[in-house]
Structure formats: structure tokens, C-alpha cells
CSV table of C-alpha atoms in Angstrom, one decimal:
chain,number,residue,atom,x,y,z
Q,1,MET,CA,24.1,29.2,25.5
Q,2,LEU,CA,21.2,29.5,23.2
Q,3,ARG,CA,23.1,27.4,20.7
Q,4,ALA,CA,23.1,24.4,23.1
Q,5,LEU,CA,19.4,24.9,23.8
Q,6,ASN,CA,18.4,24.9,20.2
Q,7,THR,CA,20.7,22.0,19.3
Q,8,ALA,CA,19.2,19.9,22.1
Q,9,ALA,CA,15.8,20.8,20.8
Q,10,THR,CA,16.6,19.4,17.4
Q,11,GLY,CA,17.8,16.2,19.0
Q,12,MET,CA,14.5,15.9,21.0
Q,13,ALA,CA,12.4,16.5,17.9
Q,14,ALA,CA,14.4,13.8,16.0
Q,15,GLN,CA,13.9,11.2,18.8
Q,16,GLN,CA,10.3,12.2,18.8
Q,17,THR,CA,10.0,11.4,15.1
Q,18,ARG,CA,11.8,8.1,15.6
Q,19,ILE,CA,9.4,7.1,18.4
Q,20,ASP,CA,6.4,8.1,16.2
Q,21,VAL,CA,7.7,5.8,13.4
Q,22,THR,CA,8.4,3.0,15.9
Q,23,ALA,CA,4.9,3.3,17.3
Q,24,ASN,CA,3.3,3.0,13.9
Q,25,ASN,CA,5.5,-0.1,13.1
Q,26,MET,CA,4.5,-1.7,16.4
Q,27,ALA,CA,0.8,-0.9,15.9
Q,28,ASN,CA,1.0,-2.7,12.5
Q,29,VAL,CA,2.8,-5.8,13.7
Q,30,ASN,CA,-0.1,-8.0,12.6
Q,31,THR,CA,-1.1,-6.0,9.5
Q,32,THR,CA,-1.0,-8.2,6.4
Q,33,GLY,CA,1.5,-7.0,3.9
Q,34,PHE,CA,2.7,-4.1,6.1
Q,35,ARG,CA,6.2,-2.7,5.5
Q,36,ARG,CA,8.1,-1.1,8.4
Q,37,SER,CA,9.5,2.4,8.2
Q,38,ARG,CA,12.8,3.6,9.4
Q,39,ALA,CA,13.7,7.2,10.3
Q,40,GLU,CA,17.1,8.4,9.1
Q,41,PHE,CA,18.9,11.4,10.5
Q,42,GLN,CA,21.6,13.8,9.3
Q,43,ASP,CA,23.7,16.3,11.2
Q,44,LEU,CA,23.0,20.0,10.3
Q,45,VAL,CA,25.5,22.4,8.7
Q,46,TYR,CA,28.4,23.3,10.9
Q,47,GLN,CA,29.2,26.8,12.1
Q,48,THR,CA,32.9,27.4,11.4
Q,49,LEU,CA,34.3,29.5,14.2
Q,50,ARG,CA,37.9,29.2,12.9
Q,51,ALA,CA,38.6,27.7,9.5
Q,52,PRO,CA,41.0,24.9,9.2
Q,53,GLY,CA,44.2,25.8,7.4
Q,54,GLY,CA,44.0,29.4,8.6
Q,55,SER,CA,47.2,31.2,9.6
Q,56,THR,CA,48.0,31.4,13.3
Q,57,GLY,CA,50.0,34.6,12.7
Q,58,ASP,CA,53.5,33.2,13.2
Q,59,GLY,CA,53.9,31.5,9.9
Q,60,GLN,CA,52.1,28.3,11.0
Q,61,ARG,CA,48.9,26.9,9.7
Q,62,LEU,CA,46.1,25.6,11.8
Q,63,PRO,CA,45.9,21.8,11.4
Q,64,THR,CA,42.2,21.8,12.3
Q,65,GLY,CA,39.6,24.5,12.7
Q,66,ILE,CA,36.8,24.9,15.1
Q,67,GLN,CA,33.5,23.8,13.9
Q,68,VAL,CA,30.4,23.7,16.0
Q,69,GLY,CA,27.5,21.6,14.9
Q,70,GLN,CA,23.9,22.8,15.2
Q,71,GLY,CA,22.0,19.5,15.8
Q,72,THR,CA,20.2,17.0,13.7
Q,73,ARG,CA,17.3,16.7,11.3
Q,74,THR,CA,15.2,13.9,9.9
Q,75,VAL,CA,16.2,13.2,6.3
Q,76,SER,CA,13.8,10.4,5.5
Q,77,THR,CA,11.3,7.9,6.9
Q,78,GLU,CA,12.0,5.1,4.4
Q,79,HIS,CA,9.8,2.0,4.0
Q,80,ILE,CA,11.9,-1.1,4.3
Q,81,HIS,CA,10.8,-3.5,1.6
Q,82,ILE,CA,12.1,-6.8,3.1
Q,83,GLN,CA,9.9,-9.9,2.6
Q,84,GLY,CA,7.6,-10.6,5.5
Q,85,ASN,CA,6.9,-14.1,6.8
Q,86,LEU,CA,4.4,-16.1,4.7
Q,87,GLN,CA,1.5,-17.4,6.8
Q,88,GLN,CA,-0.5,-20.3,5.6
Q,89,THR,CA,-4.3,-19.5,5.7
Q,90,GLY,CA,-5.6,-22.1,3.2
Q,91,GLY,CA,-8.0,-19.4,1.8
Q,92,SER,CA,-8.3,-19.9,-2.0
Q,93,LEU,CA,-8.3,-16.1,-2.5
Q,94,ASP,CA,-5.4,-15.4,-0.2
Q,95,VAL,CA,-2.3,-14.8,-2.3
Q,96,ALA,CA,1.2,-13.8,-1.2
Q,97,VAL,CA,4.0,-12.5,-3.4
Q,98,GLU,CA,7.4,-14.2,-2.9
Q,99,GLY,CA,9.7,-11.5,-4.4
Q,100,ASN,CA,9.7,-7.8,-5.0
Q,101,GLY,CA,6.4,-7.3,-6.9
Q,102,PHE,CA,3.2,-5.5,-5.8
Q,103,PHE,CA,-0.4,-6.3,-6.6
Q,104,GLN,CA,-2.2,-3.5,-8.5
Q,105,VAL,CA,-5.6,-2.2,-7.3
Q,106,VAL,CA,-7.8,0.6,-8.7
Q,107,ARG,CA,-8.7,3.2,-6.2
Q,108,PRO,CA,-12.2,4.9,-6.3
Q,109,GLY,CA,-10.7,7.9,-8.1
Q,110,GLY,CA,-9.5,5.6,-10.9
Q,111,ASP,CA,-5.8,5.8,-10.2
Q,112,VAL,CA,-3.8,2.6,-9.6
Q,113,ALA,CA,-2.2,1.9,-6.2
Q,114,TYR,CA,0.1,-0.9,-5.2
Q,115,THR,CA,-0.1,-3.3,-2.3
Q,116,ARG,CA,1.5,-6.4,-0.8
Q,117,ALA,CA,-1.7,-7.5,1.0
Q,118,GLY,CA,-3.2,-10.3,-1.1
Q,119,ASN,CA,-6.2,-11.1,1.1
Q,120,PHE,CA,-8.7,-10.7,-1.8
Q,121,LYS,CA,-12.5,-11.2,-1.8
Q,122,THR,CA,-15.1,-11.2,-4.4
Q,123,ASP,CA,-17.8,-8.5,-4.6
Q,124,ALA,CA,-21.5,-8.9,-5.6
Q,125,GLU,CA,-20.6,-9.2,-9.3
Q,126,GLY,CA,-17.9,-11.8,-8.6
Q,127,GLN,CA,-15.1,-9.3,-9.3
Q,128,LEU,CA,-11.8,-9.8,-7.4
Q,129,VAL,CA,-11.4,-7.0,-4.8
Q,130,THR,CA,-9.3,-6.0,-1.8
Q,131,THR,CA,-10.8,-6.0,1.7
Q,132,ASP,CA,-11.7,-2.4,1.1
Q,133,GLY,CA,-13.6,-3.3,-2.0
Q,134,PHE,CA,-11.1,-1.8,-4.5
Q,135,LEU,CA,-10.9,-3.7,-7.8
Q,136,VAL,CA,-7.8,-5.7,-8.5
Q,137,GLU,CA,-6.1,-4.6,-11.8
Q,138,PRO,CA,-6.3,-6.3,-14.3
Q,139,ALA,CA,-10.0,-7.1,-13.5
Q,140,ILE,CA,-10.7,-10.8,-12.8
Q,141,SER,CA,-14.2,-12.1,-12.5
Q,142,ILE,CA,-15.1,-15.3,-10.7
Q,143,PRO,CA,-18.5,-16.8,-11.5
Q,144,ALA,CA,-20.7,-17.3,-8.5
Q,145,ASP,CA,-21.1,-21.1,-9.2
Q,146,ALA,CA,-17.3,-21.8,-9.2
Q,147,VAL,CA,-16.5,-24.9,-7.2
Q,148,SER,CA,-12.8,-24.2,-6.8
Q,149,VAL,CA,-10.4,-21.4,-7.6
Q,150,THR,CA,-6.8,-22.1,-8.4
Q,151,VAL,CA,-4.0,-19.5,-8.7
Q,152,SER,CA,-0.8,-20.8,-10.3
Q,153,PRO,CA,2.6,-19.5,-9.2
Q,154,ASP,CA,2.8,-17.4,-12.4
Q,155,GLY,CA,-0.6,-15.7,-11.6
Q,156,VAL,CA,-3.0,-17.6,-13.8
Q,157,VAL,CA,-6.5,-17.8,-12.1
Q,158,SER,CA,-8.6,-20.8,-13.1
Q,159,ILE,CA,-11.9,-22.2,-11.8
Q,160,THR,CA,-13.9,-25.4,-12.1
Q,161,GLN,CA,-17.6,-25.2,-12.5
Q,162,PRO,CA,-20.2,-27.8,-11.2
Q,163,GLY,CA,-20.4,-30.9,-13.3
Q,164,GLN,CA,-17.1,-30.2,-15.2
Q,165,THR,CA,-13.8,-31.9,-14.7
Q,166,THR,CA,-11.6,-29.5,-16.6
Q,167,SER,CA,-10.7,-26.1,-15.2
Q,168,GLN,CA,-11.3,-22.9,-17.1
Q,169,GLU,CA,-9.0,-19.9,-17.1
Q,170,VAL,CA,-10.7,-16.7,-16.0
Q,171,GLY,CA,-7.9,-14.2,-15.5
Q,172,GLN,CA,-4.2,-13.4,-15.0
Q,173,ILE,CA,-2.8,-11.6,-11.9
Q,174,THR,CA,0.0,-9.3,-12.9
Q,175,LEU,CA,2.6,-7.7,-10.6
Q,176,ALA,CA,4.3,-4.3,-10.6
Q,177,GLY,CA,7.9,-3.7,-9.6
Q,178,PHE,CA,9.8,-0.5,-8.9
Q,179,ALA,CA,13.4,0.5,-9.3
Q,180,ASN,CA,13.2,2.2,-5.9
Q,181,PRO,CA,10.4,0.7,-3.8
Q,182,GLY,CA,11.6,2.9,-0.8
Q,183,GLY,CA,10.4,5.9,-2.8
Q,184,LEU,CA,6.8,4.7,-2.9
Q,185,LEU,CA,4.2,7.0,-1.1
Q,186,ALA,CA,2.3,5.2,1.6
Q,187,LEU,CA,-1.4,5.9,1.1
Q,188,GLY,CA,-2.7,4.0,4.1
Q,189,ARG,CA,-5.0,1.0,3.9
Q,190,ASN,CA,-2.0,-1.1,3.0
Q,191,LEU,CA,-1.7,0.9,-0.3
Q,192,TYR,CA,1.3,2.6,-1.9
Q,193,GLY,CA,1.4,5.1,-4.8
Q,194,ALA,CA,4.0,5.5,-7.4
Q,195,THR,CA,6.1,8.7,-7.3
Q,196,ASP,CA,8.9,10.3,-9.3
Q,197,ALA,CA,11.3,8.8,-6.7
Q,198,SER,CA,10.0,5.3,-7.0
Q,199,GLY,CA,10.1,5.3,-10.8
Q,200,GLN,CA,7.4,4.1,-13.2
Q,201,PRO,CA,6.0,0.6,-12.5
Q,202,ILE,CA,7.4,-2.3,-14.4
Q,203,VAL,CA,4.3,-4.5,-14.9
Q,204,ALA,CA,4.8,-8.2,-15.8
Q,205,GLN,CA,3.5,-11.7,-15.0
Q,206,PRO,CA,4.6,-13.2,-11.8
Q,207,GLY,CA,8.0,-14.9,-12.3
Q,208,GLN,CA,9.2,-12.4,-14.8
Q,209,GLU,CA,11.4,-9.3,-14.5
Q,210,GLY,CA,12.5,-10.4,-11.1
Q,211,LEU,CA,9.1,-9.6,-9.6
Q,212,GLY,CA,8.7,-13.0,-7.8
Q,213,THR,CA,6.0,-15.6,-8.0
Q,214,VAL,CA,2.6,-15.8,-6.1
Q,215,ALA,CA,1.6,-18.4,-3.6
Q,216,GLN,CA,-2.1,-19.3,-3.2
Q,217,GLY,CA,-3.3,-20.0,0.4
Q,218,PHE,CA,-0.7,-17.8,2.0
Q,219,LEU,CA,-0.6,-14.2,3.2
Q,220,GLU,CA,2.4,-12.1,3.8
Q,221,GLY,CA,2.7,-11.0,7.4
Q,222,SER,CA,4.0,-7.6,8.5
Q,223,ASN,CA,7.8,-7.4,8.2
Q,224,VAL,CA,8.0,-5.7,11.7
Q,225,GLN,CA,10.2,-7.5,14.2
Q,226,VAL,CA,9.0,-6.7,17.7
Q,227,VAL,CA,12.5,-7.1,19.2
Q,228,ASN,CA,14.1,-4.6,16.8
Q,229,GLU,CA,11.3,-2.1,17.4
Q,230,MET,CA,11.8,-2.5,21.2
Q,231,ILE,CA,15.5,-1.8,20.8
Q,232,ASP,CA,14.7,1.3,18.7
Q,233,LEU,CA,12.2,2.5,21.3
Q,234,ILE,CA,14.6,2.1,24.2
Q,235,THR,CA,17.5,3.8,22.4
Q,236,SER,CA,15.2,6.7,21.2
Q,237,GLN,CA,13.9,7.1,24.7
Q,238,ARG,CA,17.3,7.3,26.3
Q,239,ALA,CA,18.6,9.6,23.6
Q,240,TYR,CA,15.6,11.9,24.2
Q,241,GLU,CA,16.4,11.9,27.9
Q,242,VAL,CA,20.0,12.9,27.4
Q,243,ASN,CA,18.9,15.7,25.1
Q,244,GLN,CA,16.6,16.8,27.8
Q,245,ARG,CA,19.5,16.8,30.2
Q,246,VAL,CA,21.4,19.1,27.9
Q,247,ILE,CA,18.6,21.6,28.1
Q,248,GLN,CA,18.7,21.3,31.9
Q,249,ALA,CA,22.4,21.8,31.9
Q,250,ALA,CA,22.2,24.9,29.8
Q,251,ASP,CA,19.4,26.2,31.9
Q,252,ASP,CA,21.5,25.5,35.0
Q,253,MET,CA,24.4,27.4,33.6
Q,254,LEU,CA,22.2,30.4,32.8
Q,255,ARG,CA,20.7,30.3,36.3
Q,256,LYS,CA,24.1,30.0,38.1
Q,257,THR,CA,25.4,32.9,36.0
Q,258,THR,CA,22.5,35.2,36.9
Q,259,GLU,CA,21.9,34.3,40.5
Q,260,ARG,CA,23.7,36.2,43.3
H,1,MET,CA,41.3,43.6,42.2
H,2,SER,CA,42.4,40.0,41.6
H,3,ASN,CA,43.1,39.2,38.0
H,4,GLY,CA,42.5,35.5,38.5
H,5,ILE,CA,38.8,36.2,38.2
H,6,TYR,CA,39.4,36.6,34.4
H,7,SER,CA,41.1,33.3,34.1
H,8,ALA,CA,38.1,31.6,35.8
H,9,LEU,CA,35.8,33.6,33.6
H,10,SER,CA,37.6,32.4,30.4
H,11,GLY,CA,37.2,28.9,31.7
H,12,ALA,CA,33.5,29.3,32.3
H,13,ILE,CA,33.1,30.7,28.8
H,14,ALA,CA,35.1,27.8,27.3
H,15,GLN,CA,32.8,25.3,29.0
H,16,GLU,CA,29.7,27.1,27.8
H,17,ARG,CA,31.0,26.8,24.2
H,18,ASN,CA,31.9,23.2,24.9
H,19,LEU,CA,28.3,22.5,25.9
H,20,ALA,CA,27.2,23.5,22.3
H,21,ILE,CA,29.5,20.8,21.0
H,22,VAL,CA,28.3,18.2,23.5
H,23,ALA,CA,24.7,19.2,22.6
H,24,ASN,CA,25.4,18.5,18.9
H,25,ASN,CA,26.9,15.1,19.7
H,26,VAL,CA,24.0,14.1,21.9
H,27,ALA,CA,21.4,15.4,19.3
H,28,ASN,CA,23.0,13.0,16.8
H,29,ALA,CA,23.0,9.9,19.1
H,30,ASN,CA,20.8,8.1,16.5
H,31,THR,CA,22.3,9.5,13.3
H,32,THR,CA,23.7,6.6,11.3
H,33,GLY,CA,27.4,7.0,10.6
H,34,PHE,CA,27.8,10.1,12.8
H,35,ARG,CA,31.1,10.8,14.5
H,36,ALA,CA,31.3,12.9,17.6
H,37,ASP,CA,33.3,16.1,18.0
H,38,ARG,CA,35.8,16.5,20.9
H,39,ALA,CA,36.9,20.0,21.9
H,40,SER,CA,40.4,20.5,23.4
H,41,PHE,CA,41.5,23.7,25.1
H,42,LYS,CA,44.8,25.6,25.4
H,43,GLU,CA,46.3,28.1,27.6
H,44,VAL,CA,46.9,31.5,26.2
H,45,LEU,CA,49.0,34.2,27.8
H,46,ALA,CA,47.4,37.5,28.0
H,47,ARG,CA,48.9,40.1,25.8
H,48,ALA,CA,51.0,42.5,27.7
H,49,GLN,CA,48.9,45.6,28.0
H,50,SER,CA,49.7,48.9,29.6
H,51,GLY,CA,48.3,49.0,33.1
H,52,THR,CA,48.2,45.3,33.5
H,53,GLN,CA,50.0,44.5,36.7
H,54,ASP,CA,50.2,40.8,36.3
H,55,SER,CA,51.8,39.8,32.9
H,56,THR,CA,51.6,36.1,33.8
H,57,LEU,CA,47.8,36.1,33.6
H,58,LYS,CA,46.6,33.1,31.7
H,59,TYR,CA,43.4,32.5,29.8
H,60,VAL,CA,41.9,29.3,28.4
H,61,ASP,CA,40.6,29.2,24.9
H,62,PHE,CA,39.4,26.6,22.3
H,63,ASP,CA,42.4,24.9,20.8
H,64,ARG,CA,40.7,22.7,18.3
H,65,VAL,CA,37.7,20.5,17.7
H,66,ALA,CA,38.7,17.1,16.5
H,67,ILE,CA,36.5,14.4,15.0
H,68,ASP,CA,36.4,11.2,17.2
H,69,ALA,CA,37.5,8.5,14.8
H,70,ALA,CA,36.3,5.6,17.0
H,71,PRO,CA,34.0,3.4,15.0
H,72,GLY,CA,30.3,3.2,16.0
H,73,SER,CA,28.8,-0.2,16.8
H,74,LEU,CA,27.2,-2.1,13.8
H,75,ARG,CA,23.5,-3.0,13.7
H,76,GLU,CA,22.0,-5.7,11.5
H,77,THR,CA,19.2,-4.4,9.3
H,78,GLY,CA,19.0,-7.0,6.6
H,79,GLY,CA,18.5,-4.2,4.0
H,80,ARG,CA,20.0,-5.1,0.7
H,81,LEU,CA,21.2,-1.5,0.1
H,82,ASP,CA,22.4,-1.0,3.7
H,83,VAL,CA,26.2,-1.1,4.0
H,84,ALA,CA,28.5,-0.5,7.0
H,85,LEU,CA,32.2,0.0,6.7
H,86,ASP,CA,34.5,-2.2,8.8
H,87,GLY,CA,37.7,-0.2,8.9
H,88,ASP,CA,38.7,3.5,8.6
H,89,GLY,CA,37.6,4.1,5.0
H,90,TYR,CA,34.8,6.3,3.7
H,91,ILE,CA,32.2,5.9,0.9
H,92,ALA,CA,32.8,8.6,-1.8
H,93,VAL,CA,29.8,10.4,-3.1
H,94,GLN,CA,29.2,13.1,-5.7
H,95,THR,CA,27.6,16.4,-4.6
H,96,ALA,CA,27.1,19.7,-6.3
H,97,ASP,CA,30.2,21.0,-4.5
H,98,GLY,CA,32.5,18.1,-5.5
H,99,GLU,CA,33.4,14.8,-4.0
H,100,ARG,CA,32.4,14.2,-0.4
H,101,TYR,CA,33.0,11.3,2.0
H,102,THR,CA,30.6,9.6,4.3
H,103,ARG,CA,30.2,6.6,6.7
H,104,THR,CA,26.4,6.6,6.4
H,105,GLY,CA,25.6,3.5,4.3
H,106,SER,CA,21.8,3.6,4.3
H,107,LEU,CA,21.7,3.7,0.5
H,108,LEU,CA,18.9,3.6,-2.0
H,109,MET,CA,18.4,3.3,-5.7
H,110,ASP,CA,16.6,6.1,-7.5
H,111,SER,CA,14.1,5.6,-10.4
H,112,GLN,CA,17.0,5.5,-12.9
H,113,GLY,CA,18.9,2.9,-10.9
H,114,VAL,CA,21.5,5.3,-9.6
H,115,LEU,CA,22.8,4.4,-6.1
H,116,ARG,CA,22.3,7.3,-3.7
H,117,THR,CA,22.5,8.3,-0.1
H,118,GLN,CA,19.4,9.2,1.8
H,119,GLY,CA,20.4,12.8,1.2
H,120,GLY,CA,20.3,12.2,-2.5
H,121,ASP,CA,24.0,12.3,-3.3
H,122,ALA,CA,25.1,9.7,-5.9
H,123,VAL,CA,27.5,7.0,-4.7
H,124,LEU,CA,30.7,6.9,-6.9
H,125,ALA,CA,32.1,3.8,-8.6
H,126,GLU,CA,35.7,3.0,-8.3
H,127,GLY,CA,37.5,3.6,-11.6
H,128,GLY,CA,40.4,5.7,-12.6
H,129,SER,CA,40.9,9.4,-12.1
H,130,ASN,CA,37.3,10.4,-12.9
H,131,PRO,CA,34.9,8.3,-10.9
H,132,LYS,CA,31.3,8.1,-12.2
H,133,PRO,CA,28.1,7.4,-10.2
H,134,LEU,CA,27.2,3.7,-9.7
H,135,THR,CA,24.2,2.6,-11.7
H,136,LEU,CA,22.3,-0.6,-11.2
H,137,PRO,CA,19.8,-2.3,-13.4
H,138,GLU,CA,16.3,-0.9,-12.4
H,139,ASN,CA,14.6,-4.3,-12.1
H,140,ALA,CA,17.4,-6.1,-10.3
H,141,ALA,CA,15.8,-8.8,-8.0
H,142,ASP,CA,19.0,-9.9,-6.3
H,143,ILE,CA,21.7,-7.4,-5.3
H,144,ARG,CA,24.8,-8.7,-3.6
H,145,ILE,CA,27.6,-6.4,-2.3
H,146,GLY,CA,30.9,-8.1,-1.6
H,147,ARG,CA,33.3,-7.2,1.2
H,148,ASP,CA,35.5,-5.3,-1.3
H,149,GLY,CA,32.5,-3.2,-2.3
H,150,SER,CA,31.9,-4.9,-5.6
H,151,ILE,CA,28.2,-5.1,-6.5
H,152,ASP,CA,26.5,-8.0,-8.4
H,153,ALA,CA,23.0,-7.5,-9.7
H,154,ASP,CA,21.4,-10.9,-10.5
H,155,GLY,CA,24.8,-12.4,-10.8
H,156,THR,CA,26.3,-9.8,-13.2
H,157,PRO,CA,29.0,-7.5,-11.8
H,158,VAL,CA,28.0,-3.8,-12.2
H,159,GLY,CA,30.8,-2.0,-10.5
H,160,ARG,CA,32.5,-1.4,-7.2
H,161,ILE,CA,31.7,1.2,-4.5
H,162,ARG,CA,34.5,3.8,-4.3
H,163,VAL,CA,35.8,3.3,-0.7
H,164,VAL,CA,38.7,5.6,0.1
H,165,ARG,CA,41.1,6.4,3.0
H,166,PHE,CA,43.3,9.3,3.8
H,167,ASP,CA,46.8,9.6,5.1
H,168,GLY,CA,47.9,11.9,7.9
H,169,GLU,CA,46.2,13.0,11.0
H,170,GLU,CA,42.6,14.4,10.8
H,171,PRO,CA,42.4,14.7,7.0
H,172,LEU,CA,38.7,15.5,6.9
H,173,VAL,CA,36.4,18.2,8.2
H,174,LYS,CA,32.7,18.0,8.6
H,175,ASP,CA,30.5,19.5,5.9
H,176,GLY,CA,27.1,18.7,7.6
H,177,LEU,CA,24.5,16.2,6.4
H,178,THR,CA,26.8,13.4,7.6
H,179,LEU,CA,29.2,14.3,4.8
H,180,MET,CA,32.9,15.2,5.2
H,181,LYS,CA,35.3,17.0,2.9
H,182,THR,CA,39.1,17.0,2.7
H,183,ARG,CA,41.3,19.7,4.0
H,184,GLY,CA,43.3,21.3,1.3
H,185,GLY,CA,46.1,19.2,-0.2
H,186,VAL,CA,44.9,15.8,1.1
H,187,ALA,CA,44.2,13.3,-1.6
H,188,PRO,CA,42.0,10.2,-1.2
H,189,ARG,CA,43.5,6.8,-1.8
H,190,VAL,CA,41.7,3.6,-2.8
H,191,ASP,CA,41.1,1.6,0.4
H,192,ASP,CA,41.6,-2.1,0.2
H,193,ARG,CA,41.7,-2.7,3.9
H,194,THR,CA,38.2,-1.6,4.8
H,195,SER,CA,35.5,-4.2,4.4
H,196,VAL,CA,32.0,-3.4,3.2
H,197,LEU,CA,29.3,-5.3,5.1
H,198,GLN,CA,25.9,-5.6,3.3
H,199,GLY,CA,22.8,-5.6,5.5
H,200,TYR,CA,24.4,-3.6,8.3
H,201,LEU,CA,24.5,0.0,9.4
H,202,GLU,CA,27.0,1.8,11.6
H,203,ASN,CA,25.5,3.5,14.6
H,204,SER,CA,26.6,6.9,15.8
H,205,ASN,CA,29.7,6.6,17.9
H,206,ILE,CA,28.0,8.6,20.6
H,207,ASN,CA,25.4,6.9,22.8
H,208,ALA,CA,23.2,7.8,25.8
H,209,VAL,CA,25.9,6.8,28.3
H,210,SER,CA,28.9,8.5,26.7
H,211,GLY,CA,26.8,11.6,26.0
H,212,MET,CA,25.7,11.8,29.6
H,213,HIS,CA,29.3,11.5,30.7
H,214,GLU,CA,30.4,14.4,28.5
H,215,LEU,CA,27.5,16.4,29.7
H,216,ILE,CA,28.2,15.9,33.4
H,217,THR,CA,31.8,16.8,32.9
H,218,VAL,CA,30.9,20.1,31.2
H,219,SER,CA,28.3,21.1,33.8
H,220,ARG,CA,30.6,20.2,36.8
H,221,SER,CA,33.5,22.1,35.2
H,222,PHE,CA,31.3,25.1,34.6
H,223,GLU,CA,30.1,24.9,38.2
H,224,ALA,CA,33.7,24.8,39.5
H,225,PHE,CA,34.6,27.9,37.5
H,226,GLN,CA,31.5,29.6,38.8
H,227,ARG,CA,32.6,28.9,42.4
H,228,VAL,CA,36.1,30.3,41.8
H,229,ILE,CA,34.5,33.5,40.4
H,230,ARG,CA,32.4,33.7,43.5
H,231,ALA,CA,35.4,33.1,45.8
H,232,PHE,CA,37.3,36.0,44.0
H,233,GLU,CA,34.3,38.2,44.4
H,234,GLN,CA,34.2,37.5,48.2
H,235,ILE,CA,38.0,38.1,48.6
H,236,ASP,CA,37.6,41.4,46.8
H,237,GLY,CA,34.6,42.3,49.0
H,238,ARG,CA,36.5,41.4,52.2
H,239,THR,CA,39.6,43.3,51.1
H,240,ALA,CA,37.6,46.4,50.4
H,241,ARG,CA,35.7,46.2,53.7
H,242,GLU,CA,38.6,45.4,56.0
H,243,LEU,CA,41.3,47.6,54.4
H,244,GLY,CA,38.7,50.3,54.0
H,245,ALA,CA,37.8,50.1,57.7
H,246,ARG,CA,41.4,50.6,58.8
H,247,SER,CA,42.1,53.8,56.9
């Protein structure tokens, strides 16, 4: 009896995790460069009450045994790195990646983090920064008197200054790619950190190493699909309810057994 | 004393054990590639014991727990390393304990480019008697998986996922972590009938409705056995009262 109770509890915990993940996805449906997560589950190790292939005592062998499972567990909440929709903004410092690469930014501690959110700004010194004020790596400085800024698909940033007709190159945006982007650690603020699971970043100019090109005047929207999240929410909720009913059923059995 | 009460008791105990199996099915309603367990019961004759008046007394006991082979529904994810199997094959993976088989196709590539399951087991490539793990180029931008399980990375073939099937009835037993292992003496065969679908995952073959149905069946059966036990108890009580009053 306790087995069923514990098993149902693992099921409820799993559905709870799935609803938590769905809630975070839904909350970030309009977050630039957001990547949805997906909870994955596995069944737990089985308790073998009678091993398959055992003898039945009269010279026969059991074709199948009796194995009772003990529930489920969350194995991963993987980020799904599927391209989000590109939204045209017209902003000259709005840049979207069309492909698998990430922009690199320097966090206050000095370590490099990775992001898909290309809604850049300039700080007081004209340095290219994220909306949180973190410097873009490699550093690009845009003079205050620049009339226009152009970012080419291969990441070259050029400006024109007043009274000049030719543009001047001021920097190069590079992208970082990972063998296993699903293994990146989400740091919040649209940032990801490299881990042993993601592998070392492969840094290159846009358009090389399969990292994709950049598009100026566009931002990458969240890759959350509201309809899919709703379906996940409904199935998790129903599964949670059924697990709850298992607990009730087990409790009912115990009560009926003990009552007179 | 009526001996029938023991038959009813064995039935109630069997249903209580069955609830543990149903609970596990329901707990895995959202586990990708999970397959439900179904318990079946058998009648056992009580061993002839000295002092037993009724040698035809029957008990019920677990006969076996079989894996429900019905395929789960497919859901589209668009993930480039998500695969679902359309057919009765299994993906072969390498674990510390040897080759294991799974229907869970939510794969990922590790930092060395080795294709792995979410649990970290390497997916094996088809090829001869000693299959090796499948390795993809680390910086592949475009990965295409064909219906036969062959993988192209940026247009270059890199290998084929080892998809196998088994002959005979119930060749596999569960090993936990959505893995299955073969029963002794069953050899896997390369499966050319099962299609590999990229961008899809197979749902658990148990859902809220079927789980609820199983659950209601178990609780109602238990309740019925409980009533039978109570009825025997009342008969015994009345017998004792009425026969006792006459003597």
C-alpha cells in the first residue's frame, strides 16, 4: 500500500516540475531571445518480485517475471534551441542571429556569458552593451557623433560621421557556437554560461563554422509557442489529478481495511 | 469457519499489489517513450494441508506483469535531435551494463559530439557485430535524420542509428530509466521496418483517461473483495450465535 502512495507522490512531483517549467516558458513568451525549456522524465528502477526465466518448479521456466515500478523522476529540463521568429524593429543596434550562434557578453565578474538577445545599446563611453549594461565581446566603440551605424550579415560594424560620405569600420561582432547548446547553463537575464556538457565555445565570424549570419534591424522573439505550452499545461494538470486519485484510492483501501 | 474468506482475502491482496503497478503507470503519464505494465492474475490451488477440510480452496496470485506494446501517440517538437519510432523497433544504447534498448528519442549531442539520451547513454551506430557510439561533427549546423535512421550532418553521411527488433513474445524486460534489456537468449535483429521520424517524440502509452480507468477498476475490485470478506464475517457471526443458542 505504501508503495502505491510513494509512487503516486513521485508522479505528482514530476507533474509539478513540468508545470513550473511551463509557467516559466509562458511568462517569457515576449522575452527577446528566450529559449523554452522542456522537462524530461524517466521511470525509476524496478523492483523484481519474481525474476523472468526463473524455474516454476516443474521443469518449466517463467516466460516473464513480475516487476513493479516505483514511479518517475525528472531527468532534465533541457533548453530547446530552436530559432525564434525574427521581428523587424528597425533599430540600428538591434541585431538577430539567423543560425546557431550566440552573442558574447562580459559579465561584471569578468567571465564571458552567451545570449541570443541582440537588443544592444551604447553606454556613456559609446561602448556597445546589452540592456543590462554588460559589454559586448569583442568590445565595439561607436563614436557619439556617428550619423548612421551599419551591421553587415557577417558582423562588420561600420559608421558614417558627419560631413563624410564613406563609412568607417569600427568593429566586428563575433558569434560563439556550442556542440551541445542544450547543455548551457541558464544564468537569467537572457544569459547562458558554458559548461562541461555544452563544450567549449567555437568562436567565429558570423557566416562561418555554421554559426549563422546576423540581421540588423531585427530581434529574435521568444521561441515559446503558446498553444504548445497550453497543451503541456493541460496534460500535466490532468496527470497530476490522476496521481492524486491514486493516493485517494490507496487511502480508501487502507480505510476500508481498518474500519469495522 | 468458511474457507472462502481466504480466497476473497487473496483477491484483495492481489488488487492492492495491482494498485502499485497502476500507480507506476500513472506516475509515468508524461514520461517520453514509457510503456505501461499490465498485471494478470492466476488461480492457484491451495496445497493440501493436514487439517484443511476443503481441498478445492482456491487462491488468486500474480501470474505475470507484461509490458503493453501499444505505441504511444506522437507529438511534434521540431527538435533536430528528437526522434520517434514508427513501428515496433527500439533504439540501441550503450550503458555500463551493456547494450540496452529504448523508445525515448529525446536525444542530445555531448561536448564531444557523441549522440546521447537524456540519461547520458551513448546511442549506438549500426555496423557489424560490435556497434560503436554515433559521433557527429561538433559544429554541425544542419542535421538531418532519414526515415531509415541514417544521419546527415551538413550533407555528409555520418552513420545510422542502430534500430533493432526482437522475435518472440515479450523479449524485453524493463531496466528502469526508460531502458529495457533482453531476456536471456533473445538476440536483437536490425530493424528495417521501423521508421525514424525526426522532430517528433513518442508520448507515454498511458494517459489520464486510461490511467483513471485502470485505477477505478482496481479500487472497485478491491471494494468487492472487501464486501465478500464482510459477508463471510457476518455468516460466521450468525452461525456462532444461532447454533450456539440452540445447544
